[in-house]
Structures are given as structure tokens and as C-alpha cells.
Amino acid sequence: MKRATFDAIQTARAGKIPIALVVNLSDGAEALVTATTVDGALSDEIVAEARARLRDSKSGVVERGGGRWFVDCHNPPLRVIVVGAVHITQTLVPMAAVAGYEVVVIDPRASFATQERFPNVQLMDDWPDEAMEALAPDRRTAVITLTHDPKLDDPALHVALRSEAFYIACLGSRRTHASRLDRLRAEGFDDDTLARIHGPAGLPIGAVSPAEIALSVLAEMTAVLHEVPPPMKSANTNTASAA
Amino acid sequence: MTENTAFASVDDILGTAGTWLDEGRKVAVATVVKTWGSSPRPVGSRLVVDADGAMVGSVSGGCIEGAVIREAFEVMESGAPRMLDFGVSNEEAWDVGLACGGNVQVWVERLEG
């Protein structure tokens, strides 16, 4: 890999710009493709393929007309937005960070969202709907509400449900979740939209402690990310967040 | 790479490669480009190696790293990238196989200063 190629990839990553490195596997020639730029000699067909793969974050070998190219996708990190700087959040944040997520925590309550409780994390003390609008969740974003407080959770859900967020989950008991769905339905969200919400959040692994609940939520989020049916979720009892 | 710098450093394998190069070390980068069947690391996974055998990242669960490093030393010297095939069918060729029964192709190249 040439130093210039390497530097361009690192610059794109730092700027959170999706970029694909395309390596010709017969001679090692390198090219770089973003949504709007091409640096290097590639046919339009290969550029289109690289962009399609970049959108889907699917690195792999492309074979066309006897040639072979490796398309190596560098997308910005997946992101998880957590609403509620609560005890569970304190364990969920480092776990999600280790799993490769960029984490943002929203909580307008000053005593919850402190740097002391959440070192090295982006904290937002805006009202959740305003913070969420500013963050603009995309399809590489997960949204998890943990406050149990409709005043805080619901405004965040309004924005999340209108976005392409790949995972939306809410902590709370089945009863709490049923009343949440009733409120959102009354506010105009249809059942298909509401079915996107994973509630109660997390896989039923008998989680009790904050760390265990964080683990169960992260596990469910991982299953959804990789489009695997969340295991055990059909079981109707013993969800992780039966709080 | 993220705001969570305290946790993200283990994942910044390319960043480590750049740091090593800046320090004047010879660096080779091995990248999984294709997998068949069960393989422990997905396409795009990387192993970065220097001339002393220091490494970060991985291209398997540990089964083929030794062989990849040996190849990486040669690539570091010659500068000619090469493709390595690992798997049941190539067990004899590379003298290693994947315990999981999968096959992987690994592209090994020198990071040019």
C-alpha cells in the first residue's frame, strides 16, 4: 500500500467520509472511491460496484472481464445514541465502544449527564428531540432509550421512528411498553412503524445487574445489525429489562 | 477514530501501521479479501506486522497468523504483494490449515514509506 493511499484513507476516516480502497489483485494498483470522487484508473463499472459495496459496507472481491479487484470499505463507525444517562448507560457505553460503536449520550438532567459519570463520551444536555434532530440518525445508527420517563423517551422516539435507524429499543416492562405504544399510536404512528421498536429492550438472558442488562441490549442490537433473528425473543417471559 | 479514544485504540490497526512506519519500521499489511465456509474473521480484517514480528490485528482466530507473518517478512523485503490461500485444500501447500474447516484468501503487501 502506498503511503499516499494510506494517508488518504486515514484522512477520510478521521473526517468520517465513507471511502473504498480498490486494489487490482493482478498488479497491486490502488484506487480510492468515495460517493463523489475517484482517484485512480478504474472503469465506470468497477467504480459503480465499489460505491454499491460502500453503501452496504460489504468489502470483497469483484471479478469482471477476467480482472479481479478487492474492494475494501472504510465506513465511519456505527453509532449508538443512548437517551438517559442512567446506571445501565454507564456500563453500556464502554461495552458499545469496545464493540466498535461511537457513543452519544443524551440527558437534559444535569446531575445525570456528568463528565465524571461518563468520561470520554459525547454528552448532550439538550432536550432529546432537539438533540436527536441535530444528530440525524441514519441507517448505521442505533437508538436506545433508557430513562423510563415518557417526557424524555417519547420525544427521542418520535425522531428515531422517522429516521432509518437500524435498531430502536426501549427499556421498560411489558406494561410500560404497551402504554408507550398506545401513546405513540395516539400520536399518529402506525403499527408497522411501531413494530420497529424493540421493547422491552434486550435478549431474555435473565439479566439483573446494569452490566448484564447492557450486555443483553448489546447482544440484541448485534443480532439486528447482522439481520439474524434475535434468538429466544419469541419466548414471552423473562425479558432482560423487566424493570 | 471515535470520541471514545480510551476504548477504540485496539481497533485502529491501520493507525498503528502508520505510526510504525513513521518510526522508521518496516511494515507489512495482511488483509482478508475472501472467505468460504466458516472462517473466524470477516473480509477486510487486517494483521499488521513489522520486521521484528510485532503485530496488531488478526486475519484468523490464530491458526494462520504464523504463516502469514513468515510471508509478510518476505513481502517487507521484496515489496512485491502476494495472495495467500489457506484452507483444507491447500493444507499441504502452506503447511497450515484452518481448524474450523474454512478457506481464506489473504492479500499481503508492504506499506510503502
mmCIF file of C-alpha atoms in Angstrom:
data_model
loop_
_atom_site.group_PDB
_atom_site.id
_atom_site.type_symbol
_atom_site.label_atom_id
_atom_site.label_comp_id
_atom_site.label_asym_id
_atom_site.label_seq_id
_atom_site.Cartn_x
_atom_site.Cartn_y
_atom_site.Cartn_z
ATOM 1 C CA MET A 1 0.000 0.000 0.000
ATOM 2 C CA LYS A 2 1.348 3.385 -0.972
ATOM 3 C CA ARG A 3 1.783 5.973 1.734
ATOM 4 C CA ALA A 4 -0.426 8.434 -0.158
ATOM 5 C CA THR A 5 -3.217 5.847 -0.337
ATOM 6 C CA PHE A 6 -2.827 5.065 3.331
ATOM 7 C CA ASP A 7 -2.894 8.756 4.278
ATOM 8 C CA ALA A 8 -5.993 9.383 2.156
ATOM 9 C CA ILE A 9 -7.820 6.529 3.884
ATOM 10 C CA GLN A 10 -6.834 7.792 7.334
ATOM 11 C CA THR A 11 -7.901 11.346 6.436
ATOM 12 C CA ALA A 12 -11.282 10.100 5.210
ATOM 13 C CA ARG A 13 -11.743 8.031 8.343
ATOM 14 C CA ALA A 14 -10.889 10.974 10.572
ATOM 15 C CA GLY A 15 -13.403 13.097 8.641
ATOM 16 C CA LYS A 16 -15.991 10.303 8.782
ATOM 17 C CA ILE A 17 -16.230 10.170 4.996
ATOM 18 C CA PRO A 18 -17.040 6.705 3.605
ATOM 19 C CA ILE A 19 -14.196 5.617 1.314
ATOM 20 C CA ALA A 20 -13.412 2.424 -0.595
ATOM 21 C CA LEU A 21 -9.902 1.264 -1.411
ATOM 22 C CA VAL A 22 -9.928 -0.709 -4.664
ATOM 23 C CA VAL A 23 -6.888 -2.918 -5.225
ATOM 24 C CA ASN A 24 -6.234 -4.570 -8.579
ATOM 25 C CA LEU A 25 -5.245 -8.049 -7.482
ATOM 26 C CA SER A 26 -3.192 -8.737 -10.608
ATOM 27 C CA ASP A 27 -0.723 -5.860 -10.200
ATOM 28 C CA GLY A 28 -1.486 -4.271 -6.814
ATOM 29 C CA ALA A 29 -2.573 -0.951 -8.349
ATOM 30 C CA GLU A 30 -4.627 1.091 -5.901
ATOM 31 C CA ALA A 31 -7.549 3.442 -6.391
ATOM 32 C CA LEU A 32 -9.808 5.283 -3.976
ATOM 33 C CA VAL A 33 -13.541 5.798 -4.427
ATOM 34 C CA THR A 34 -15.956 7.940 -2.432
ATOM 35 C CA ALA A 35 -19.573 8.820 -3.216
ATOM 36 C CA THR A 36 -18.398 11.776 -5.289
ATOM 37 C CA THR A 37 -14.732 11.205 -6.182
ATOM 38 C CA VAL A 38 -12.491 8.672 -7.911
ATOM 39 C CA ASP A 39 -8.716 8.734 -7.508
ATOM 40 C CA GLY A 40 -7.080 6.166 -9.771
ATOM 41 C CA ALA A 41 -7.719 4.343 -13.034
ATOM 42 C CA LEU A 42 -10.939 2.342 -12.773
ATOM 43 C CA SER A 43 -13.692 1.566 -15.244
ATOM 44 C CA ASP A 44 -17.088 3.106 -14.586
ATOM 45 C CA GLU A 45 -18.382 -0.383 -13.897
ATOM 46 C CA ILE A 46 -15.891 -1.023 -11.115
ATOM 47 C CA VAL A 47 -16.493 2.437 -9.644
ATOM 48 C CA ALA A 48 -20.240 1.752 -9.548
ATOM 49 C CA GLU A 49 -19.641 -1.625 -7.917
ATOM 50 C CA ALA A 50 -17.307 -0.072 -5.343
ATOM 51 C CA ARG A 51 -19.899 2.579 -4.469
ATOM 52 C CA ALA A 52 -22.651 -0.013 -4.144
ATOM 53 C CA ARG A 53 -20.461 -2.052 -1.819
ATOM 54 C CA LEU A 54 -19.527 1.037 0.180
ATOM 55 C CA ARG A 55 -23.221 1.821 0.722
ATOM 56 C CA ASP A 56 -23.790 -1.699 2.047
ATOM 57 C CA SER A 57 -20.442 -1.847 3.877
ATOM 58 C CA LYS A 58 -19.642 -5.089 2.025
ATOM 59 C CA SER A 59 -15.927 -5.467 1.387
ATOM 60 C CA GLY A 60 -14.997 -8.218 -1.049
ATOM 61 C CA VAL A 61 -13.527 -9.375 -4.331
ATOM 62 C CA VAL A 62 -15.094 -8.193 -7.598
ATOM 63 C CA GLU A 63 -14.469 -10.181 -10.783
ATOM 64 C CA ARG A 64 -15.139 -8.514 -14.132
ATOM 65 C CA GLY A 65 -13.897 -9.453 -17.595
ATOM 66 C CA GLY A 66 -11.026 -11.570 -16.332
ATOM 67 C CA GLY A 67 -9.813 -8.983 -13.824
ATOM 68 C CA ARG A 68 -10.032 -9.184 -10.030
ATOM 69 C CA TRP A 69 -10.271 -6.269 -7.641
ATOM 70 C CA PHE A 70 -10.552 -6.165 -3.872
ATOM 71 C CA VAL A 71 -12.977 -3.512 -2.678
ATOM 72 C CA ASP A 72 -12.139 -2.575 0.903
ATOM 73 C CA CYS A 73 -14.839 -0.448 2.517
ATOM 74 C CA HIS A 74 -13.979 2.037 5.231
ATOM 75 C CA ASN A 75 -17.183 3.431 6.682
ATOM 76 C CA PRO A 76 -17.408 5.661 9.727
ATOM 77 C CA PRO A 77 -18.041 3.726 12.922
ATOM 78 C CA LEU A 78 -21.535 2.555 13.701
ATOM 79 C CA ARG A 79 -23.147 4.889 16.168
ATOM 80 C CA VAL A 80 -25.387 4.347 19.142
ATOM 81 C CA ILE A 81 -27.416 7.143 20.680
ATOM 82 C CA VAL A 82 -28.414 6.446 24.275
ATOM 83 C CA VAL A 83 -31.180 8.508 25.811
ATOM 84 C CA GLY A 84 -30.785 8.584 29.567
ATOM 85 C CA ALA A 85 -27.503 8.864 31.445
ATOM 86 C CA VAL A 86 -28.557 6.188 33.924
ATOM 87 C CA HIS A 87 -26.680 3.409 35.699
ATOM 88 C CA ILE A 88 -27.156 0.930 32.826
ATOM 89 C CA THR A 89 -25.763 3.555 30.459
ATOM 90 C CA GLN A 90 -22.543 3.654 32.453
ATOM 91 C CA THR A 91 -21.842 0.042 31.519
ATOM 92 C CA LEU A 92 -23.485 0.111 28.087
ATOM 93 C CA VAL A 93 -21.246 2.957 26.925
ATOM 94 C CA PRO A 94 -17.864 1.234 27.391
ATOM 95 C CA MET A 95 -19.228 -2.096 26.105
ATOM 96 C CA ALA A 96 -20.586 -0.477 22.945
ATOM 97 C CA ALA A 97 -17.343 1.448 22.458
ATOM 98 C CA VAL A 98 -15.298 -1.737 22.649
ATOM 99 C CA ALA A 99 -17.679 -3.316 20.131
ATOM 100 C CA GLY A 100 -16.746 -0.501 17.722
ATOM 101 C CA TYR A 101 -19.588 1.946 18.185
ATOM 102 C CA GLU A 102 -19.304 5.666 18.540
ATOM 103 C CA VAL A 103 -21.485 6.554 21.506
ATOM 104 C CA VAL A 104 -23.554 9.655 22.224
ATOM 105 C CA VAL A 105 -25.488 10.059 25.462
ATOM 106 C CA ILE A 106 -28.442 12.434 25.705
ATOM 107 C CA ASP A 107 -29.849 13.544 29.040
ATOM 108 C CA PRO A 108 -31.067 17.038 29.871
ATOM 109 C CA ARG A 109 -30.888 16.304 33.607
ATOM 110 C CA ALA A 110 -27.660 17.916 34.719
ATOM 111 C CA SER A 111 -26.989 15.593 37.628
ATOM 112 C CA PHE A 112 -27.153 12.520 35.391
ATOM 113 C CA ALA A 113 -25.124 13.554 32.364
ATOM 114 C CA THR A 114 -21.843 14.487 34.013
ATOM 115 C CA GLN A 115 -18.346 14.010 32.640
ATOM 116 C CA GLU A 116 -17.467 12.351 35.911
ATOM 117 C CA ARG A 117 -20.030 9.629 35.336
ATOM 118 C CA PHE A 118 -19.269 9.451 31.610
ATOM 119 C CA PRO A 119 -15.623 10.141 30.819
ATOM 120 C CA ASN A 120 -14.593 10.150 27.142
ATOM 121 C CA VAL A 121 -18.163 10.225 25.864
ATOM 122 C CA GLN A 122 -20.033 12.832 23.890
ATOM 123 C CA LEU A 123 -22.764 14.106 26.232
ATOM 124 C CA MET A 124 -25.672 16.246 25.098
ATOM 125 C CA ASP A 125 -27.880 18.029 27.624
ATOM 126 C CA ASP A 126 -30.409 19.265 25.074
ATOM 127 C CA TRP A 127 -33.995 18.065 25.166
ATOM 128 C CA PRO A 128 -33.981 14.638 23.455
ATOM 129 C CA ASP A 129 -35.948 15.618 20.350
ATOM 130 C CA GLU A 130 -33.665 18.573 19.691
ATOM 131 C CA ALA A 131 -30.542 16.519 20.323
ATOM 132 C CA MET A 132 -31.836 13.744 18.090
ATOM 133 C CA GLU A 133 -32.673 16.156 15.261
ATOM 134 C CA ALA A 134 -29.149 17.503 15.495
ATOM 135 C CA LEU A 135 -27.634 14.013 15.438
ATOM 136 C CA ALA A 136 -29.799 12.932 12.464
ATOM 137 C CA PRO A 137 -29.799 9.132 12.944
ATOM 138 C CA ASP A 138 -29.031 7.226 9.737
ATOM 139 C CA ARG A 139 -29.136 3.531 8.914
ATOM 140 C CA ARG A 140 -25.811 2.970 10.671
ATOM 141 C CA THR A 141 -27.252 4.368 13.911
ATOM 142 C CA ALA A 142 -28.958 2.649 16.848
ATOM 143 C CA VAL A 143 -31.175 4.487 19.324
ATOM 144 C CA ILE A 144 -31.754 3.159 22.834
ATOM 145 C CA THR A 145 -33.960 4.887 25.389
ATOM 146 C CA LEU A 146 -33.282 4.065 28.995
ATOM 147 C CA THR A 147 -34.913 6.798 31.080
ATOM 148 C CA HIS A 148 -38.303 5.110 31.707
ATOM 149 C CA ASP A 149 -39.659 8.660 31.578
ATOM 150 C CA PRO A 150 -42.089 9.351 28.712
ATOM 151 C CA LYS A 151 -41.228 13.046 28.840
ATOM 152 C CA LEU A 152 -37.675 12.154 27.799
ATOM 153 C CA ASP A 153 -38.043 8.861 25.901
ATOM 154 C CA ASP A 154 -41.032 9.727 23.711
ATOM 155 C CA PRO A 155 -39.616 12.851 22.023
ATOM 156 C CA ALA A 156 -36.488 10.863 21.149
ATOM 157 C CA LEU A 157 -38.624 8.056 19.732
ATOM 158 C CA HIS A 158 -40.543 10.487 17.558
ATOM 159 C CA VAL A 159 -37.315 11.383 15.779
ATOM 160 C CA ALA A 160 -35.958 7.818 15.774
ATOM 161 C CA LEU A 161 -39.120 6.385 14.206
ATOM 162 C CA ARG A 162 -38.972 8.913 11.389
ATOM 163 C CA SER A 163 -35.317 8.011 10.736
ATOM 164 C CA GLU A 164 -33.631 4.989 9.162
ATOM 165 C CA ALA A 165 -32.028 3.930 12.475
ATOM 166 C CA PHE A 166 -31.275 0.210 12.219
ATOM 167 C CA TYR A 167 -32.138 -0.533 15.852
ATOM 168 C CA ILE A 168 -34.568 1.247 18.146
ATOM 169 C CA ALA A 169 -35.028 -0.129 21.643
ATOM 170 C CA CYS A 170 -36.702 0.984 24.859
ATOM 171 C CA LEU A 171 -36.081 -0.156 28.378
ATOM 172 C CA GLY A 172 -39.158 -0.838 30.469
ATOM 173 C CA SER A 173 -41.530 -3.605 31.445
ATOM 174 C CA ARG A 174 -44.085 -5.067 29.052
ATOM 175 C CA ARG A 175 -46.780 -2.972 30.697
ATOM 176 C CA THR A 176 -44.687 0.181 30.357
ATOM 177 C CA HIS A 177 -44.003 -0.712 26.752
ATOM 178 C CA ALA A 178 -47.680 -1.328 25.994
ATOM 179 C CA SER A 179 -48.601 2.106 27.310
ATOM 180 C CA ARG A 180 -45.707 3.609 25.347
ATOM 181 C CA LEU A 181 -47.072 2.051 22.158
ATOM 182 C CA ASP A 182 -50.556 3.357 22.996
ATOM 183 C CA ARG A 183 -49.218 6.891 23.372
ATOM 184 C CA LEU A 184 -47.249 6.732 20.131
ATOM 185 C CA ARG A 185 -50.243 5.256 18.296
ATOM 186 C CA ALA A 186 -52.387 8.138 19.546
ATOM 187 C CA GLU A 187 -49.748 10.489 18.208
ATOM 188 C CA GLY A 188 -50.159 9.062 14.729
ATOM 189 C CA PHE A 189 -47.543 6.306 14.376
ATOM 190 C CA ASP A 190 -48.914 3.212 12.635
ATOM 191 C CA ASP A 191 -48.342 -0.360 13.781
ATOM 192 C CA ASP A 192 -45.716 -1.141 11.117
ATOM 193 C CA THR A 193 -43.666 1.790 12.325
ATOM 194 C CA LEU A 194 -44.120 0.874 15.971
ATOM 195 C CA ALA A 195 -43.045 -2.698 15.220
ATOM 196 C CA ARG A 196 -39.548 -1.310 14.667
ATOM 197 C CA ILE A 197 -39.237 -0.705 18.401
ATOM 198 C CA HIS A 198 -37.573 -3.486 20.347
ATOM 199 C CA GLY A 199 -39.323 -3.397 23.678
ATOM 200 C CA PRO A 200 -38.633 -4.375 26.291
ATOM 201 C CA ALA A 201 -35.039 -3.866 25.147
ATOM 202 C CA GLY A 202 -32.627 -6.763 25.133
ATOM 203 C CA LEU A 203 -32.498 -10.528 24.853
ATOM 204 C CA PRO A 204 -34.061 -12.610 27.610
ATOM 205 C CA ILE A 205 -30.896 -13.866 29.258
ATOM 206 C CA GLY A 206 -32.053 -13.335 32.804
ATOM 207 C CA ALA A 207 -30.102 -10.104 33.104
ATOM 208 C CA VAL A 208 -30.321 -8.443 36.505
ATOM 209 C CA SER A 209 -27.371 -6.120 37.076
ATOM 210 C CA PRO A 210 -26.865 -2.984 34.965
ATOM 211 C CA ALA A 211 -23.931 -4.642 33.177
ATOM 212 C CA GLU A 212 -25.983 -7.741 32.382
ATOM 213 C CA ILE A 213 -28.834 -5.650 31.030
ATOM 214 C CA ALA A 214 -26.362 -3.654 28.926
ATOM 215 C CA LEU A 215 -24.985 -6.939 27.602
ATOM 216 C CA SER A 216 -28.449 -8.211 26.691
ATOM 217 C CA VAL A 217 -29.236 -4.984 24.814
ATOM 218 C CA LEU A 218 -25.896 -5.001 23.004
ATOM 219 C CA ALA A 219 -26.454 -8.646 22.050
ATOM 220 C CA GLU A 220 -29.876 -7.887 20.597
ATOM 221 C CA MET A 221 -28.501 -4.866 18.743
ATOM 222 C CA THR A 222 -25.774 -7.078 17.259
ATOM 223 C CA ALA A 223 -28.310 -9.657 16.089
ATOM 224 C CA VAL A 224 -30.397 -6.946 14.419
ATOM 225 C CA LEU A 225 -27.322 -5.373 12.824
ATOM 226 C CA HIS A 226 -26.393 -8.681 11.222
ATOM 227 C CA GLU A 227 -30.004 -9.416 10.313
ATOM 228 C CA VAL A 228 -30.125 -12.541 12.441
ATOM 229 C CA PRO A 229 -33.490 -13.199 14.076
ATOM 230 C CA PRO A 230 -32.845 -12.316 17.736
ATOM 231 C CA PRO A 231 -32.588 -15.699 19.424
ATOM 232 C CA MET A 232 -35.034 -16.521 22.209
ATOM 233 C CA LYS A 233 -37.017 -13.364 21.584
ATOM 234 C CA SER A 234 -40.120 -15.400 20.856
ATOM 235 C CA ALA A 235 -40.149 -16.513 24.484
ATOM 236 C CA ASN A 236 -42.796 -14.440 26.085
ATOM 237 C CA THR A 237 -41.350 -14.090 29.538
ATOM 238 C CA ASN A 238 -38.230 -13.161 31.399
ATOM 239 C CA THR A 239 -37.022 -10.291 29.226
ATOM 240 C CA ALA A 240 -33.871 -8.594 30.290
ATOM 241 C CA SER A 241 -35.375 -5.271 31.108
ATOM 242 C CA ALA A 242 -38.456 -6.265 33.059
ATOM 243 C CA ALA A 243 -37.889 -3.299 35.317
ATOM 244 C CA MET B 1 -11.447 7.170 15.104
ATOM 245 C CA THR B 2 -14.170 7.839 17.651
ATOM 246 C CA GLU B 3 -14.657 10.120 20.612
ATOM 247 C CA ASN B 4 -14.209 7.086 22.820
ATOM 248 C CA THR B 5 -10.463 7.092 22.428
ATOM 249 C CA ALA B 6 -9.946 5.178 25.638
ATOM 250 C CA PHE B 7 -11.674 2.174 24.118
ATOM 251 C CA ALA B 8 -11.117 2.496 20.377
ATOM 252 C CA SER B 9 -7.356 2.175 20.138
ATOM 253 C CA VAL B 10 -7.352 -1.614 19.811
ATOM 254 C CA ASP B 11 -9.361 -1.274 16.635
ATOM 255 C CA ASP B 12 -7.223 1.309 14.886
ATOM 256 C CA ILE B 13 -4.972 -1.217 13.190
ATOM 257 C CA LEU B 14 -4.151 0.950 10.190
ATOM 258 C CA GLY B 15 -3.365 3.811 12.547
ATOM 259 C CA THR B 16 -0.823 1.594 14.290
ATOM 260 C CA ALA B 17 0.676 0.673 10.915
ATOM 261 C CA GLY B 18 1.156 4.372 10.129
ATOM 262 C CA THR B 19 2.741 5.048 13.500
ATOM 263 C CA TRP B 20 5.201 2.199 12.987
ATOM 264 C CA LEU B 21 6.097 3.448 9.521
ATOM 265 C CA ASP B 22 6.674 6.933 10.912
ATOM 266 C CA GLU B 23 9.051 5.397 13.420
ATOM 267 C CA GLY B 24 11.089 4.009 10.545
ATOM 268 C CA ARG B 25 9.975 0.419 10.950
ATOM 269 C CA LYS B 26 9.324 -1.878 8.011
ATOM 270 C CA VAL B 27 5.632 -2.707 7.896
ATOM 271 C CA ALA B 28 3.548 -5.274 6.025
ATOM 272 C CA VAL B 29 -0.233 -5.332 5.957
ATOM 273 C CA ALA B 30 -2.200 -8.566 5.519
ATOM 274 C CA THR B 31 -5.888 -8.262 4.612
ATOM 275 C CA VAL B 32 -8.571 -10.943 4.386
ATOM 276 C CA VAL B 33 -10.051 -10.478 0.902
ATOM 277 C CA LYS B 34 -12.184 -13.594 0.544
ATOM 278 C CA THR B 35 -13.612 -16.300 2.748
ATOM 279 C CA TRP B 36 -15.513 -19.515 2.081
ATOM 280 C CA GLY B 37 -17.318 -21.602 4.636
ATOM 281 C CA SER B 38 -16.713 -20.912 8.282
ATOM 282 C CA SER B 39 -13.866 -18.541 8.957
ATOM 283 C CA PRO B 40 -13.280 -16.633 12.139
ATOM 284 C CA ARG B 41 -12.540 -13.177 10.722
ATOM 285 C CA PRO B 42 -14.564 -11.380 8.041
ATOM 286 C CA VAL B 43 -13.385 -9.858 4.774
ATOM 287 C CA GLY B 44 -11.488 -6.643 5.448
ATOM 288 C CA SER B 45 -9.869 -7.912 8.658
ATOM 289 C CA ARG B 46 -6.232 -6.897 8.951
ATOM 290 C CA LEU B 47 -2.995 -8.020 10.502
ATOM 291 C CA VAL B 48 -0.117 -5.566 10.598
ATOM 292 C CA VAL B 49 3.417 -6.882 11.114
ATOM 293 C CA ASP B 50 6.834 -5.271 11.489
ATOM 294 C CA ALA B 51 10.286 -6.724 10.806
ATOM 295 C CA ASP B 52 10.660 -7.843 14.426
ATOM 296 C CA GLY B 53 7.412 -9.792 14.304
ATOM 297 C CA ALA B 54 5.438 -7.301 16.371
ATOM 298 C CA MET B 55 1.819 -7.490 15.271
ATOM 299 C CA VAL B 56 -1.610 -5.948 15.749
ATOM 300 C CA GLY B 57 -4.951 -7.189 14.481
ATOM 301 C CA SER B 58 -5.750 -10.610 13.079
ATOM 302 C CA VAL B 59 -6.736 -12.474 9.928
ATOM 303 C CA SER B 60 -7.965 -15.629 11.661
ATOM 304 C CA GLY B 61 -8.543 -16.971 15.121
ATOM 305 C CA GLY B 62 -4.807 -17.520 15.338
ATOM 306 C CA CYS B 63 -4.497 -20.559 13.057
ATOM 307 C CA ILE B 64 -2.721 -18.917 10.118
ATOM 308 C CA GLU B 65 -1.069 -15.876 11.672
ATOM 309 C CA GLY B 66 2.274 -17.636 11.959
ATOM 310 C CA ALA B 67 2.371 -18.482 8.265
ATOM 311 C CA VAL B 68 1.143 -15.030 7.271
ATOM 312 C CA ILE B 69 3.914 -13.412 9.308
ATOM 313 C CA ARG B 70 6.547 -15.553 7.579
ATOM 314 C CA GLU B 71 5.227 -14.443 4.199
ATOM 315 C CA ALA B 72 4.988 -10.857 5.442
ATOM 316 C CA PHE B 73 8.734 -10.800 6.208
ATOM 317 C CA GLU B 74 9.478 -11.656 2.577
ATOM 318 C CA VAL B 75 6.999 -9.109 1.259
ATOM 319 C CA MET B 76 8.549 -6.469 3.525
ATOM 320 C CA GLU B 77 11.885 -7.066 1.807
ATOM 321 C CA SER B 78 10.785 -7.560 -1.800
ATOM 322 C CA GLY B 79 7.937 -5.070 -1.916
ATOM 323 C CA ALA B 80 6.005 -7.426 -4.197
ATOM 324 C CA PRO B 81 2.479 -8.025 -2.911
ATOM 325 C CA ARG B 82 1.193 -11.587 -2.922
ATOM 326 C CA MET B 83 -2.018 -13.516 -2.361
ATOM 327 C CA LEU B 84 -2.033 -16.365 0.124
ATOM 328 C CA ASP B 85 -4.636 -19.120 0.069
ATOM 329 C CA PHE B 86 -5.389 -21.029 3.229
ATOM 330 C CA GLY B 87 -7.774 -23.860 3.715
ATOM 331 C CA VAL B 88 -8.324 -27.533 3.752
ATOM 332 C CA SER B 89 -7.491 -27.953 0.074
ATOM 333 C CA ASN B 90 -4.229 -26.047 0.417
ATOM 334 C CA GLU B 91 -3.097 -27.576 3.641
ATOM 335 C CA GLU B 92 -0.015 -29.102 2.105
ATOM 336 C CA ALA B 93 0.942 -26.063 0.082
ATOM 337 C CA TRP B 94 1.054 -23.784 3.101
ATOM 338 C CA ASP B 95 1.624 -26.346 5.788
ATOM 339 C CA VAL B 96 -1.247 -24.949 7.798
ATOM 340 C CA GLY B 97 -4.953 -25.462 7.692
ATOM 341 C CA LEU B 98 -7.899 -23.829 9.340
ATOM 342 C CA ALA B 99 -9.166 -25.861 12.249
ATOM 343 C CA CYS B 100 -12.641 -24.554 11.533
ATOM 344 C CA GLY B 101 -12.642 -26.029 8.032
ATOM 345 C CA GLY B 102 -12.976 -22.675 6.301
ATOM 346 C CA ASN B 103 -10.934 -21.186 3.488
ATOM 347 C CA VAL B 104 -9.484 -17.692 3.392
ATOM 348 C CA GLN B 105 -7.529 -15.613 0.914
ATOM 349 C CA VAL B 106 -5.136 -13.098 2.395
ATOM 350 C CA TRP B 107 -3.515 -10.240 0.468
ATOM 351 C CA VAL B 108 -0.109 -9.327 1.860
ATOM 352 C CA GLU B 109 1.596 -6.083 0.882
ATOM 353 C CA ARG B 110 4.286 -3.734 2.092
ATOM 354 C CA LEU B 111 3.273 -0.371 3.461
ATOM 355 C CA GLU B 112 5.393 1.976 1.368
ATOM 356 C CA GLY B 113 7.058 4.877 3.145
#
